[in-house]
Tab-separated table of C-alpha atoms and ligand atoms in Angstrom:
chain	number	residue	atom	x	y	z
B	1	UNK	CA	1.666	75.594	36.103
B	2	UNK	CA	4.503	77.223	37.461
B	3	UNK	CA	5.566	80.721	38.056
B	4	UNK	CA	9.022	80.500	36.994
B	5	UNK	CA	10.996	77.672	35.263
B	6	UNK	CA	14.521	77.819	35.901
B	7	UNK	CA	16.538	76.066	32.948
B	8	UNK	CA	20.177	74.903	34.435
B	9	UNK	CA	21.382	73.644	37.970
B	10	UNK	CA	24.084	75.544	38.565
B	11	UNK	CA	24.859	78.912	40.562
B	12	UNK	CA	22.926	81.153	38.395
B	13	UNK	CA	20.235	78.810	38.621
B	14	UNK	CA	19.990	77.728	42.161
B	15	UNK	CA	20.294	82.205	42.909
B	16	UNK	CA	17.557	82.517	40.312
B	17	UNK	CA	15.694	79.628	42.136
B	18	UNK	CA	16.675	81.470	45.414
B	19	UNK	CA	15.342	84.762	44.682
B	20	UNK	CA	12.074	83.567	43.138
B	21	UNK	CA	10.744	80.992	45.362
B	22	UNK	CA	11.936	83.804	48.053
B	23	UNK	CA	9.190	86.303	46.582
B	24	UNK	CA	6.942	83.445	46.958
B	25	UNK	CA	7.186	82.534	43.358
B	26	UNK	CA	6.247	78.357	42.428
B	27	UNK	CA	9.619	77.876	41.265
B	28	UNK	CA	11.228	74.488	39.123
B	29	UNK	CA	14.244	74.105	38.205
B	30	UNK	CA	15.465	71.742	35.656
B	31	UNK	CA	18.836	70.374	35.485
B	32	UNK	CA	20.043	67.521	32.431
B	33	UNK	CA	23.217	66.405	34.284
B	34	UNK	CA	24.705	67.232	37.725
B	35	UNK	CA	23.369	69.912	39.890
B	36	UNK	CA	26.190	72.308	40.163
B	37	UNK	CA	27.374	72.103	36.649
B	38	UNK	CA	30.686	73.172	36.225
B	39	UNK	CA	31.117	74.311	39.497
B	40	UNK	CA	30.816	70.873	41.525
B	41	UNK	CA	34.185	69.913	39.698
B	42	UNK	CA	35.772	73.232	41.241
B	43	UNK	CA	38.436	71.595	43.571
B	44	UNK	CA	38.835	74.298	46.188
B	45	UNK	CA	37.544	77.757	45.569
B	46	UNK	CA	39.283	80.816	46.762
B	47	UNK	CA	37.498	83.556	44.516
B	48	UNK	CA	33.582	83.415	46.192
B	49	UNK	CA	33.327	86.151	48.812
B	50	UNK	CA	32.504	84.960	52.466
B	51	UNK	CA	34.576	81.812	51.857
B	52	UNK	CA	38.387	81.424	51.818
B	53	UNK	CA	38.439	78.319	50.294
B	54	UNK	CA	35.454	75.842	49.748
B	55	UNK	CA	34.901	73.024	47.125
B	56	UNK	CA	32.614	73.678	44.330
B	57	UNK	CA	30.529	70.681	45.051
B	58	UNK	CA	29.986	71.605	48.873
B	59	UNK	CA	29.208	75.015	48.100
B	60	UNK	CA	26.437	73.897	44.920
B	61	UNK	CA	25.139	72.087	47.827
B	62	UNK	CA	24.902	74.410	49.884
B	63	UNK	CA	23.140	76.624	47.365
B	64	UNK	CA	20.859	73.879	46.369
B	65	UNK	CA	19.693	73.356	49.860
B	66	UNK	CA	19.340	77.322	50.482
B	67	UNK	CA	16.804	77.646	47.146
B	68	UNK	CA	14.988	74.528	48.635
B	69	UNK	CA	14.390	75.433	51.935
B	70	UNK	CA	12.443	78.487	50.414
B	71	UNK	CA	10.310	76.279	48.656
B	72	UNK	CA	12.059	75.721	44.948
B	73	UNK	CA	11.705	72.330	43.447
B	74	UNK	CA	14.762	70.895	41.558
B	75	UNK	CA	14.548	67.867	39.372
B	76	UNK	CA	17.130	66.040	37.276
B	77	UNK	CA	15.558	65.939	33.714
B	78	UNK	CA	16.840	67.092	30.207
B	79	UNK	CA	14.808	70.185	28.397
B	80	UNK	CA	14.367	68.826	24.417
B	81	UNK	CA	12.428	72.094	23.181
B	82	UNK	CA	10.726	75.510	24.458
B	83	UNK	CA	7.972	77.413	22.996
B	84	UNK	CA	8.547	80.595	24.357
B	85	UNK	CA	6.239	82.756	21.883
B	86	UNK	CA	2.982	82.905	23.788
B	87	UNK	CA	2.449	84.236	27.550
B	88	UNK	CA	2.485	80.894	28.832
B	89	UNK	CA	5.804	79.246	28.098
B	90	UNK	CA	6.415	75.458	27.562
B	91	UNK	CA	8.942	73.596	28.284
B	92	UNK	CA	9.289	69.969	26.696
B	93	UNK	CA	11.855	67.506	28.444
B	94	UNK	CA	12.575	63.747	28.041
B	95	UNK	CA	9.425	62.663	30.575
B	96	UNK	CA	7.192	65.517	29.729
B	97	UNK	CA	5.641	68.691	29.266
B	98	UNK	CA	5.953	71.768	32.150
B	99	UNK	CA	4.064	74.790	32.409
B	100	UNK	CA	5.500	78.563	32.879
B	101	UNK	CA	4.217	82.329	33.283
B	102	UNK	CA	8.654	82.906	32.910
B	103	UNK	CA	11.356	81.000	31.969
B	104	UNK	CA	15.084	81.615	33.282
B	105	UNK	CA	17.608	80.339	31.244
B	106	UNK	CA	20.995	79.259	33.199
B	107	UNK	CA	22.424	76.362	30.749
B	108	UNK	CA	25.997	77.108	31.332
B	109	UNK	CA	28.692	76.433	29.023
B	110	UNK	CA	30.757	72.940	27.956
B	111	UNK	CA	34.617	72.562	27.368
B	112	UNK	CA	35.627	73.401	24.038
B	113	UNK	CA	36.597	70.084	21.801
B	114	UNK	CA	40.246	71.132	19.686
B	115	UNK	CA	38.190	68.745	17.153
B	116	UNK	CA	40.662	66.009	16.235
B	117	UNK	CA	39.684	62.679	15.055
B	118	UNK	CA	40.201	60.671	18.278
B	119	UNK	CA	39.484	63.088	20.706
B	120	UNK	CA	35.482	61.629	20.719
B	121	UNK	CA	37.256	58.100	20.459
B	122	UNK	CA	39.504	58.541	23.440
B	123	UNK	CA	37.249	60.430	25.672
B	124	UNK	CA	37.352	58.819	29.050
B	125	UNK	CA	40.153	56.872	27.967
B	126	UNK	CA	42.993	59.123	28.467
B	127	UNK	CA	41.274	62.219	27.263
B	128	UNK	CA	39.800	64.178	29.596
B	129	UNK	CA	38.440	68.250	30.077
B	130	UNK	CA	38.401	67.791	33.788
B	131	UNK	CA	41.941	67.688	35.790
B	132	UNK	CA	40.077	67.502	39.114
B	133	UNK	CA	37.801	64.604	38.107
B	134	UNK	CA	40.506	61.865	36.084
B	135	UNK	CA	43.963	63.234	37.359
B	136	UNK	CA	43.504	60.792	39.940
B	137	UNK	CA	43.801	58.194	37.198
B	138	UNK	CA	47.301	58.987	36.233
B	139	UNK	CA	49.299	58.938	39.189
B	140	UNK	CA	53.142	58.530	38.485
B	141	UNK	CA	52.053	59.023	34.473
B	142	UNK	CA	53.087	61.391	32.058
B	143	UNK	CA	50.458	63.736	30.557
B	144	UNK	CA	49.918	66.702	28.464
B	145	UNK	CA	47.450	69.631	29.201
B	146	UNK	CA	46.342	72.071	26.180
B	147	UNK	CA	45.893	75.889	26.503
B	148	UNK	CA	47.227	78.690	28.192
B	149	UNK	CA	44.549	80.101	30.570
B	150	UNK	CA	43.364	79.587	34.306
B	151	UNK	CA	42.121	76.558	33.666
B	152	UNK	CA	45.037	75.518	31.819
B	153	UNK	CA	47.160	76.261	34.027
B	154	UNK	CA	45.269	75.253	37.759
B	155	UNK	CA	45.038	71.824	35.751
B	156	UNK	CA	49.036	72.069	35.083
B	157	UNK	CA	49.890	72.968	38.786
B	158	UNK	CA	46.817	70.213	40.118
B	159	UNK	CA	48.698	67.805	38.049
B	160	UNK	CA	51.684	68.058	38.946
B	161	UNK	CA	51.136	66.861	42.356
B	162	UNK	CA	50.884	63.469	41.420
B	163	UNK	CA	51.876	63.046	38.002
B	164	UNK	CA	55.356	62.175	37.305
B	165	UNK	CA	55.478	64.680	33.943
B	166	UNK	CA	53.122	67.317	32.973
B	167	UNK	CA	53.488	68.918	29.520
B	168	UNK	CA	51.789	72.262	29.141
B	169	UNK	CA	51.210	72.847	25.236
B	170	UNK	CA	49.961	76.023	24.468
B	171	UNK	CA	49.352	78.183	20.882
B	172	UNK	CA	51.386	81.276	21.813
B	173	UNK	CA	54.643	81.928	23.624
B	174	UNK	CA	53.223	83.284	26.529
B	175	UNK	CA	50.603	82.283	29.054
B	176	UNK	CA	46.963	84.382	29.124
B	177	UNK	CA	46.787	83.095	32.668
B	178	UNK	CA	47.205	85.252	35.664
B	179	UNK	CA	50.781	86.510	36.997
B	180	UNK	CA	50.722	84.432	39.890
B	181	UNK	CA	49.323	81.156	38.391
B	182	UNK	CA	52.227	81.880	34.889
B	183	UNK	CA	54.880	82.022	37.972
B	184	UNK	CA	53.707	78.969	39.624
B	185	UNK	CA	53.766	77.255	36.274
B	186	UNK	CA	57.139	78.550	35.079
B	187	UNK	CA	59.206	77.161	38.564
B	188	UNK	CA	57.236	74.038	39.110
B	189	UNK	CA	60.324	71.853	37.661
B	190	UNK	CA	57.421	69.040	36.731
B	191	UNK	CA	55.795	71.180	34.016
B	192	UNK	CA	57.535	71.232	30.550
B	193	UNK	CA	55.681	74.469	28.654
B	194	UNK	CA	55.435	73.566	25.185
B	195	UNK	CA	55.176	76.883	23.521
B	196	UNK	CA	53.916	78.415	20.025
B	197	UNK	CA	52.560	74.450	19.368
B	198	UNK	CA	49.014	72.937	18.726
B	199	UNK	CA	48.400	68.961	19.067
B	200	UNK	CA	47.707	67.687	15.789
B	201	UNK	CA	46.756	63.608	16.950
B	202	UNK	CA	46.020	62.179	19.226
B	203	UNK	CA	47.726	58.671	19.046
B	204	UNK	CA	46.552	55.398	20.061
B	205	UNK	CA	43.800	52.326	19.538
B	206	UNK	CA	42.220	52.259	22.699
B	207	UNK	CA	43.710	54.088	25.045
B	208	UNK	CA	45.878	58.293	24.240
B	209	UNK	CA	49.267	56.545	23.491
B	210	UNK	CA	50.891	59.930	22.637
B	211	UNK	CA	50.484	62.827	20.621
B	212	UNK	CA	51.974	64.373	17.764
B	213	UNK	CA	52.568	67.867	18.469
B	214	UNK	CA	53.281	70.594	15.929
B	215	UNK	CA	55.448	73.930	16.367
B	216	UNK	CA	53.705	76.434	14.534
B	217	UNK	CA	56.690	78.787	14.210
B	218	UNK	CA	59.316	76.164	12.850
B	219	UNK	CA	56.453	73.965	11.641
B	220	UNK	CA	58.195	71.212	13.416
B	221	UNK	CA	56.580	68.312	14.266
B	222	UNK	CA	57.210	66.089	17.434
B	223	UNK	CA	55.478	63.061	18.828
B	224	UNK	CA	55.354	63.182	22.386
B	225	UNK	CA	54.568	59.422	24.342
B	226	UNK	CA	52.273	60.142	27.393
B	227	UNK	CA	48.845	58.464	29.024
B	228	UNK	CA	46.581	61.399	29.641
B	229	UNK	CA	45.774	64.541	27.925
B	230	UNK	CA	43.931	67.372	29.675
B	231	UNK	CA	41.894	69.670	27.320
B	232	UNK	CA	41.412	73.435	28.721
B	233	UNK	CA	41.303	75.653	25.898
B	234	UNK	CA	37.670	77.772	27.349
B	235	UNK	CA	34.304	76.406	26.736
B	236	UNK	CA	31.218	77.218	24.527
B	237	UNK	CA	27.453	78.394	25.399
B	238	UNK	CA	24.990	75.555	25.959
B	239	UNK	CA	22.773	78.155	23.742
B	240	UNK	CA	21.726	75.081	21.112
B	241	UNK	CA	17.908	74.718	22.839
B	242	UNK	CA	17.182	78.590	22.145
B	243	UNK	CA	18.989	78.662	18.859
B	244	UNK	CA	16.030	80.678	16.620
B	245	UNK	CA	14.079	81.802	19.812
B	246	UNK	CA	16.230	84.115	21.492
B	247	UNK	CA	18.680	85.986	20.357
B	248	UNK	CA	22.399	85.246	20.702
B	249	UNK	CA	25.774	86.417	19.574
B	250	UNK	CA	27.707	85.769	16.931
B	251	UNK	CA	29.362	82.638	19.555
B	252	UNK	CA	26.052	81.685	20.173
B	253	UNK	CA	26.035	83.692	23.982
B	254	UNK	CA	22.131	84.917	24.976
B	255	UNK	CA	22.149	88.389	24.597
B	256	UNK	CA	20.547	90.224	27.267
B	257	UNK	CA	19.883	93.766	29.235
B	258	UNK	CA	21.242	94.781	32.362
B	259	UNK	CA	18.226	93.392	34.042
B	260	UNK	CA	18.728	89.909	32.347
B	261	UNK	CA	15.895	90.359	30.255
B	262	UNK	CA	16.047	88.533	26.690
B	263	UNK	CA	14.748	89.990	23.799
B	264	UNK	CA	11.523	87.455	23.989
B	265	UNK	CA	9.102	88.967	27.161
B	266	UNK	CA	9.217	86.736	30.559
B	267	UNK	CA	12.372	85.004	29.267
B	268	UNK	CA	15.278	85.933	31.289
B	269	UNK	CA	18.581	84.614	31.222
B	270	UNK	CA	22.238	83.992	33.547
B	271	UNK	CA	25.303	82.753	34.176
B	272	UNK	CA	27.968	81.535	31.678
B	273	UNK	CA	25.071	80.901	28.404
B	274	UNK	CA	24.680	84.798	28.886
B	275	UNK	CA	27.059	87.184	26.655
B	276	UNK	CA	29.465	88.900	28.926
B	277	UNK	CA	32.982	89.782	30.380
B	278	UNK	CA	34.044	87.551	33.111
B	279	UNK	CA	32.145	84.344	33.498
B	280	UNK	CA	32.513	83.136	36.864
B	281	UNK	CA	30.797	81.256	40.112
B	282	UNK	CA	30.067	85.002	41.539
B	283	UNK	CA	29.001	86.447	38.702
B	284	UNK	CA	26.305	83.920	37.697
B	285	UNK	CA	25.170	84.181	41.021
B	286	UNK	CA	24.762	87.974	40.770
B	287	UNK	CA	23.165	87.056	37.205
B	288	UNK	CA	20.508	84.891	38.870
B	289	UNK	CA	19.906	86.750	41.894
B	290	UNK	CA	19.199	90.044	38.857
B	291	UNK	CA	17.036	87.398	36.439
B	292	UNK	CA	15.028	85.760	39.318
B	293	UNK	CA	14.024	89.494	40.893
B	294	UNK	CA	13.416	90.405	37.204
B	295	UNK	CA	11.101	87.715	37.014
B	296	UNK	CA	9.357	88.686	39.793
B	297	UNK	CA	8.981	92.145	38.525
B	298	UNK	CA	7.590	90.662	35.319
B	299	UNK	CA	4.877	88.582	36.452
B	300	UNK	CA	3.903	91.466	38.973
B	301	UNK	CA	3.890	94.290	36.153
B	302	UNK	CA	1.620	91.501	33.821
B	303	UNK	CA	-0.214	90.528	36.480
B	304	UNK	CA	0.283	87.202	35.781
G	1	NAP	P1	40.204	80.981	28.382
G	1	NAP	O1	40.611	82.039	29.331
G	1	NAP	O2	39.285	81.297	27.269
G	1	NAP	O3	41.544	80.358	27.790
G	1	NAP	C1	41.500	79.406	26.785
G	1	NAP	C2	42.926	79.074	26.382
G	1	NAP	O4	42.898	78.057	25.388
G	1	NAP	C3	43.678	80.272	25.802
G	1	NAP	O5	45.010	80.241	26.247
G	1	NAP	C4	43.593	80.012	24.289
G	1	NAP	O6	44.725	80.455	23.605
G	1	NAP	C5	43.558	78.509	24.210
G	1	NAP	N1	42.772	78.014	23.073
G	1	NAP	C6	41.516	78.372	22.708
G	1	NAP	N2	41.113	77.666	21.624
G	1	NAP	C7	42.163	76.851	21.311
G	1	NAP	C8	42.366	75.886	20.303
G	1	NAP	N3	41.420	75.585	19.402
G	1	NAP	N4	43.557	75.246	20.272
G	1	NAP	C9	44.510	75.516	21.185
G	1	NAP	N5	44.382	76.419	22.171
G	1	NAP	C10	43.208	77.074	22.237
G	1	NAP	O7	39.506	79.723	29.122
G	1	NAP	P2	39.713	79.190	30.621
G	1	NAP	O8	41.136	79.065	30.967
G	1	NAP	O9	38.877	77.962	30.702
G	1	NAP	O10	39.051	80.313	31.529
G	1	NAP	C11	37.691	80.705	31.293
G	1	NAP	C12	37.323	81.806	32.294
G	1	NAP	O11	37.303	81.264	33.612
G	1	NAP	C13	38.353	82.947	32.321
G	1	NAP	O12	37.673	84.140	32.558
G	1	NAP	C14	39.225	82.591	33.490
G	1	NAP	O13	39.856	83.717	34.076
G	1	NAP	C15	38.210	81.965	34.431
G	1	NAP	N6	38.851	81.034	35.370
G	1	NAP	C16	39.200	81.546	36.566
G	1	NAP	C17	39.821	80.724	37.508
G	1	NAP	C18	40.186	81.322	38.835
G	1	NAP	O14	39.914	82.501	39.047
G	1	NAP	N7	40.781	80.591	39.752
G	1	NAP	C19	40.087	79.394	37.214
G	1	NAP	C20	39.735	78.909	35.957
G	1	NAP	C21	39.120	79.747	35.040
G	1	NAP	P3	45.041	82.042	23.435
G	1	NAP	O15	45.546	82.489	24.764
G	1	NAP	O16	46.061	82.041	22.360
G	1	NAP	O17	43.747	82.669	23.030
């Protein structure tokens, strides 16, 4: 039986891991993929105080280790189902059945799909929602990348470095990215912005051949030959395990207080799965370091 389950290895996680095994908590946390989640594919990070610039992976690491050395456990192992009704939670993975007076829940979010035929098809053969882990791939290659916000446009300007072409295809006629990142995008002579245009196929057998793009002003429709195409148009909640037990949004975000607390008692939530304004490395931190001292509060005040 442990004090607190954590649900998600990534910075709100490992903080919530932090803080409870901290306060002396027996503390698990669960992760289905990579620990680090979206974070460990973070080429250099500029944005998380204390460190000019560090790589998302080497800083989940660091993170990881820090929430160890207090005494956290972390495991790689997928959650299937909760039962979250009674005072002792459960939570059912792939290779068994764990034991909880809390649960934390830090599942992140996943890269939106723009839902076209052969975009499952493709995937990992020329489609990709991660600049920093395929660019590599297409070196001296022309590619596209699709949307018009910070990630959009890092993956535009990453790119660029070593791509011979990189079309930017984006919805509107202007760029939600920040000023400086829009600037860097607009004089980089390798980026061609598409504007006011969605991709409406993806083209090729086996490997993205091209795509057949679609001006949704002049309803004009152009097929554009390239090898890779970079998908960055936001992501959704990985809310699908609580679906019924907590409750979420209308997008499906966990819906929470200011102390992280869920509307089911001893389930907290943080990070990017939780409804709120700017979903970033430092504020899922701050989210975990509020959910796993909530926690503690919790099982103090229930004297569990
Ligand atoms: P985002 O800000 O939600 O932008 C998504 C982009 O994709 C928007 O331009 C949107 O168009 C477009 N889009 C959405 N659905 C689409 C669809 N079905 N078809 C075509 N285009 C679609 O997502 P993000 O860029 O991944 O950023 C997420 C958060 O992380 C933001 O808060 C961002 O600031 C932050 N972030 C920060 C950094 C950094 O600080 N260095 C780096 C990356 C991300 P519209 O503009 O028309 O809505």
């Amino acid at each position: 039986m442990y004090d607190v389950i954590v649900i998600g290895g990534g910075p709100a996680g490992f903080t919530a891991g932090l803080y409870t095994s901290r306060a002396k908590l027996e503390t698990l946390i669960i992760e289905r993929a990579y620990f680090g989640g979206q974070m460990s594919i973070a080429n250099q990070m500029e944005n998380y105080p204390g460190f000019e610039g560090i790589s998302g992976s080497l800083l989940a690491d660091k993170m990881l280790k820090q929430a160890e050395k207090f005494g956290a456990k972390a495991i790689l192992d997928e959650v299937v189902d909760l039962d979250l009704d009674s005072k002792i939670k459960k939570v059912i993975t792939r290779s068994g059945t764990y034991e909880a007076k809390s649960v934390i829940l830090c599942m992140g979010a996943s890269p939106r799909k723009l839902g076209l035929p052969n975009e499952e098809k493709l995937t990992g053969s020329g489609v990709s929602y991660c600049a920093t882990c395929d660019g590599a791939f297409f070196r001296d290659r022309e590619v596209a990348v699709v949307g018009g916000g910070d990630t959009a446009a890092e993956d535009a300007i990453y790119l660029s470095r070593f791509c011979s072409k990189v079309y930017l295809i984006h919805r509107r006629d202007e760029l939600r990215a920040t000023k400086t990142l829009s600037d860097l995008i607009l004089s980089n002579p390798k980026i061609i912005p598409v504007w006011n245009s969605v991709v409406e196929e993806i083209q090729g057998e086996y490997m993205v051949e091209g795509i057949r793009v679609r001006n949704i002003k002049t309803d004009d429709v152009t097929d554009i030959k390239l090898s890779g195409l970079f998908i960055a148009i936001g992501y959704m909640p990985n809310s699908q395990l609580v679906q019924g037990k907590v409750e979420l949004t209308g997008d499906g975000y966990i819906k929470a207080d200011e102390n992280m607390q869920t509307n089911v008692p001893g389930v907290f939530v943080a990070g990017d799965v939780r409804e709120k304004q700017l979903r970033q490395v430092v504020t899922a931190a701050s989210d975990g370091a509020v959910a796993g001292s909530s926690a503690e509060q919790y099982l103090s005040k229930n004297k569990l």
